[in-house]
Amino acid sequence: MTNILIVCTNQPIAATIGRLIDKMEGWHAAVALSLNDALEHCYAKTYDVILIGSGISQEHEDVLNLHLEKLNAKTPVVKHYGGGSGLLYAEIYQALVKK
């Protein structure tokens, strides 16, 4: 199972991305609607990819990356701000290959 954490402050967008990910065989999405929520997820579970969506500042992304380093997590963090499901899947596949 490939576990993907979506970090996005816009709940409807995060839910849509989650549905797109969950319909892929072998993929499972979790949603964090804030930096603190994302950190809680990362301390509780290991993710294969973290997808950054709208509403997450560069500063918050940097904090998330710092915490991932402290956890020795090699989880790729990918920005996704739209562009359709084809782009979304390509971004995730590319991150998984690099991992």
Coordinates of N, CA and C in Angstrom, one line a residue:
M1 N 0.8 -1.2 0.0 CA 0.0 0.0 0.0 C 0.9 1.2 0.0
T2 N 0.6 2.2 -0.9 CA 1.3 3.4 -1.0 C 0.5 4.5 -0.2
N3 N 1.1 5.0 0.9 CA 0.4 6.0 1.7 C 0.8 7.4 1.3
I4 N -0.2 8.2 1.1 CA 0.1 9.6 0.6 C -0.6 10.6 1.5
L5 N 0.1 11.5 2.1 CA -0.4 12.5 2.9 C -0.7 13.8 2.1
I6 N -1.9 14.3 2.1 CA -2.2 15.5 1.4 C -2.2 16.6 2.5
V7 N -1.4 17.7 2.3 CA -1.4 18.8 3.2 C -2.0 20.0 2.5
C8 N -3.2 20.4 2.8 CA -3.9 21.5 2.1 C -4.9 22.1 3.0
T9 N -4.9 23.4 3.1 CA -5.9 24.1 4.0 C -7.3 24.2 3.4
N10 N -7.5 23.9 2.1 CA -8.8 24.0 1.5 C -9.4 22.6 1.6
Q11 N -10.3 22.4 2.5 CA -10.9 21.1 2.7 C -11.6 20.5 1.4
P12 N -12.4 21.3 0.7 CA -13.0 20.7 -0.5 C -11.9 20.2 -1.6
I13 N -10.9 21.0 -1.7 CA -9.8 20.6 -2.7 C -9.1 19.4 -2.1
A14 N -8.8 19.4 -0.9 CA -8.1 18.2 -0.3 C -8.9 17.0 -0.4
A15 N -10.2 17.1 -0.2 CA -11.1 15.9 -0.3 C -11.2 15.4 -1.8
T16 N -11.2 16.3 -2.7 CA -11.2 15.9 -4.1 C -9.9 15.2 -4.5
I17 N -8.7 15.7 -4.1 CA -7.4 15.1 -4.3 C -7.4 13.7 -3.6
G18 N -8.0 13.6 -2.4 CA -8.0 12.4 -1.7 C -8.8 11.3 -2.4
R19 N -10.0 11.7 -3.0 CA -10.8 10.8 -3.8 C -10.0 10.3 -5.0
L20 N -9.3 11.2 -5.7 CA -8.6 10.8 -6.9 C -7.5 9.8 -6.5
I21 N -6.8 10.0 -5.4 CA -5.7 9.1 -5.0 C -6.3 7.8 -4.5
D22 N -7.4 7.8 -3.8 CA -8.0 6.6 -3.3 C -8.6 5.7 -4.4
K23 N -8.9 6.2 -5.5 CA -9.4 5.4 -6.6 C -8.3 4.6 -7.3
M24 N -7.1 5.0 -7.0 CA -5.9 4.2 -7.6 C -5.7 3.0 -6.8
E25 N -5.6 1.9 -7.5 CA -5.4 0.6 -6.8 C -4.0 0.6 -6.0
G26 N -4.1 0.3 -4.7 CA -2.8 0.3 -3.9 C -2.4 1.6 -3.3
W27 N -3.2 2.6 -3.6 CA -2.9 4.0 -3.0 C -3.9 4.3 -1.9
H28 N -3.4 5.0 -0.9 CA -4.4 5.4 0.2 C -4.0 6.9 0.6
A29 N -5.0 7.7 0.6 CA -4.7 9.1 1.0 C -5.2 9.4 2.4
A30 N -4.4 10.3 3.1 CA -4.8 10.9 4.3 C -4.7 12.4 4.1
V31 N -5.5 13.1 4.9 CA -5.6 14.6 4.7 C -5.2 15.3 6.0
A32 N -4.4 16.3 5.8 CA -4.0 17.2 6.9 C -4.4 18.6 6.5
L33 N -5.2 19.3 7.2 CA -5.7 20.6 6.8 C -4.9 21.8 7.4
S34 N -3.8 21.4 8.1 CA -2.9 22.5 8.7 C -1.5 21.9 8.9
L35 N -0.5 22.7 9.2 CA 0.8 22.3 9.4 C 0.8 21.4 10.7
N36 N 0.1 21.8 11.7 CA 0.1 21.0 13.0 C -0.5 19.6 12.7
D37 N -1.6 19.6 12.0 CA -2.2 18.3 11.6 C -1.2 17.4 10.8
A38 N -0.5 18.0 9.9 CA 0.5 17.3 9.1 C 1.6 16.7 10.0
L39 N 2.0 17.5 10.9 CA 3.1 17.0 11.8 C 2.6 15.8 12.7
E40 N 1.4 15.9 13.1 CA 0.8 14.8 13.9 C 0.7 13.6 13.1
H41 N 0.3 13.7 11.8 CA 0.2 12.5 10.9 C 1.6 11.9 10.8
C42 N 2.6 12.8 10.6 CA 4.0 12.3 10.3 C 4.6 11.6 11.5
Y43 N 4.3 12.1 12.7 CA 4.8 11.4 13.9 C 4.1 10.1 14.2
A44 N 2.9 10.0 13.7 CA 2.1 8.8 13.9 C 2.3 7.7 12.9
K45 N 2.7 8.0 11.7 CA 2.8 7.1 10.6 C 3.8 7.5 9.5
T46 N 4.3 6.6 8.8 CA 5.3 6.9 7.7 C 4.5 6.9 6.4
Y47 N 4.8 8.0 5.6 CA 4.1 8.2 4.4 C 5.1 8.0 3.2
D48 N 4.7 7.6 2.1 CA 5.5 7.4 0.9 C 5.7 8.7 0.1
V49 N 4.7 9.5 0.2 CA 4.7 10.8 -0.5 C 3.9 11.8 0.4
I50 N 4.4 13.0 0.4 CA 3.6 14.1 1.0 C 3.3 15.1 -0.1
L51 N 2.1 15.4 -0.3 CA 1.6 16.2 -1.3 C 1.2 17.6 -0.7
I52 N 1.8 18.6 -1.2 CA 1.5 20.0 -0.7 C 0.5 20.7 -1.6
G53 N -0.6 21.1 -1.0 CA -1.6 21.7 -1.8 C -1.8 23.2 -1.5
S54 N -2.8 23.8 -1.9 CA -3.0 25.2 -1.7 C -3.1 25.6 -0.2
G55 N -2.7 26.8 0.1 CA -2.8 27.3 1.4 C -1.6 27.0 2.3
I56 N -0.7 26.3 1.9 CA 0.5 25.9 2.7 C 1.7 26.8 2.2
S57 N 2.2 27.6 3.1 CA 3.2 28.6 2.8 C 4.6 27.8 2.7
Q58 N 5.5 28.5 2.1 CA 6.9 28.0 2.0 C 7.5 27.8 3.4
E59 N 7.2 28.7 4.3 CA 7.7 28.6 5.7 C 7.1 27.3 6.3
H60 N 5.8 27.0 6.1 CA 5.3 25.8 6.7 C 5.8 24.6 6.1
E61 N 6.1 24.6 4.8 CA 6.7 23.5 4.1 C 8.1 23.3 4.6
D62 N 8.8 24.3 4.9 CA 10.2 24.2 5.4 C 10.2 23.6 6.8
V63 N 9.2 24.0 7.6 CA 9.0 23.4 9.0 C 8.7 21.9 8.9
L64 N 7.9 21.5 7.9 CA 7.5 20.1 7.7 C 8.8 19.3 7.3
N65 N 9.5 19.9 6.4 CA 10.8 19.2 5.9 C 11.8 19.0 7.1
L66 N 11.9 20.0 8.0 CA 12.8 20.0 9.1 C 12.3 18.8 10.0
H67 N 11.0 18.7 10.3 CA 10.5 17.6 11.1 C 10.8 16.2 10.5
L68 N 10.6 16.2 9.2 CA 10.9 14.9 8.5 C 12.3 14.5 8.6
E69 N 13.2 15.5 8.5 CA 14.7 15.2 8.7 C 14.9 14.7 10.1
K70 N 14.3 15.3 11.1 CA 14.5 14.8 12.5 C 14.0 13.4 12.7
L71 N 13.0 13.0 11.9 CA 12.4 11.7 12.0 C 13.2 10.7 11.1
N72 N 14.2 11.2 10.4 CA 15.0 10.4 9.5 C 14.1 9.8 8.4
A73 N 13.0 10.5 8.1 CA 12.1 10.1 7.0 C 12.6 10.6 5.7
K74 N 12.7 9.7 4.7 CA 13.1 10.1 3.4 C 11.9 10.3 2.5
T75 N 10.9 10.8 3.1 CA 9.6 11.0 2.3 C 9.7 12.2 1.4
P76 N 9.5 12.0 0.1 CA 9.5 13.1 -0.9 C 8.3 14.0 -0.6
V77 N 8.5 15.3 -0.7 CA 7.5 16.3 -0.5 C 7.3 17.0 -1.9
V78 N 6.1 16.9 -2.4 CA 5.8 17.3 -3.8 C 4.7 18.4 -3.7
K79 N 4.9 19.5 -4.4 CA 3.9 20.6 -4.5 C 2.9 20.2 -5.6
H80 N 1.6 20.4 -5.3 CA 0.5 20.2 -6.3 C -0.5 21.3 -6.1
Y81 N -0.6 22.2 -7.1 CA -1.6 23.3 -7.0 C -2.6 23.2 -8.1
G82 N -2.9 22.1 -8.6 CA -3.9 21.9 -9.6 C -3.4 21.4 -10.9
G83 N -4.2 21.4 -11.9 CA -3.8 20.9 -13.2 C -4.4 19.6 -13.6
G84 N -5.3 19.1 -12.8 CA -6.0 17.9 -13.2 C -5.4 16.6 -12.7
S85 N -6.1 15.5 -12.8 CA -5.7 14.2 -12.3 C -4.5 13.7 -13.0
G86 N -4.3 13.9 -14.3 CA -3.2 13.4 -15.0 C -1.9 14.0 -14.4
L87 N -1.9 15.2 -14.1 CA -0.7 15.9 -13.6 C -0.5 15.4 -12.1
L88 N -1.5 15.3 -11.4 CA -1.5 14.8 -10.0 C -0.8 13.4 -10.0
Y89 N -1.3 12.5 -10.8 CA -0.7 11.1 -10.8 C 0.7 11.1 -11.3
A90 N 1.0 12.0 -12.3 CA 2.4 12.1 -12.7 C 3.4 12.6 -11.6
E91 N 2.9 13.6 -10.9 CA 3.7 14.1 -9.8 C 4.0 13.0 -8.7
I92 N 3.0 12.2 -8.4 CA 3.1 11.2 -7.4 C 4.0 10.1 -7.9
Y93 N 3.8 9.6 -9.1 CA 4.6 8.6 -9.7 C 6.1 9.0 -9.8
Q94 N 6.3 10.3 -10.1 CA 7.7 10.8 -10.2 C 8.3 10.8 -8.8
A95 N 7.6 11.2 -7.8 CA 8.1 11.2 -6.4 C 8.4 9.8 -5.9
L96 N 7.6 8.8 -6.3 CA 7.8 7.4 -5.9 C 9.0 6.8 -6.5
V97 N 9.3 7.2 -7.8 CA 10.5 6.7 -8.5 C 11.7 7.2 -7.9
K98 N 11.7 8.5 -7.5 CA 12.9 9.1 -6.8 C 13.2 8.6 -5.5
K99 N 12.2 8.0 -4.8 CA 12.3 7.5 -3.5 C 13.1 6.3 -3.5

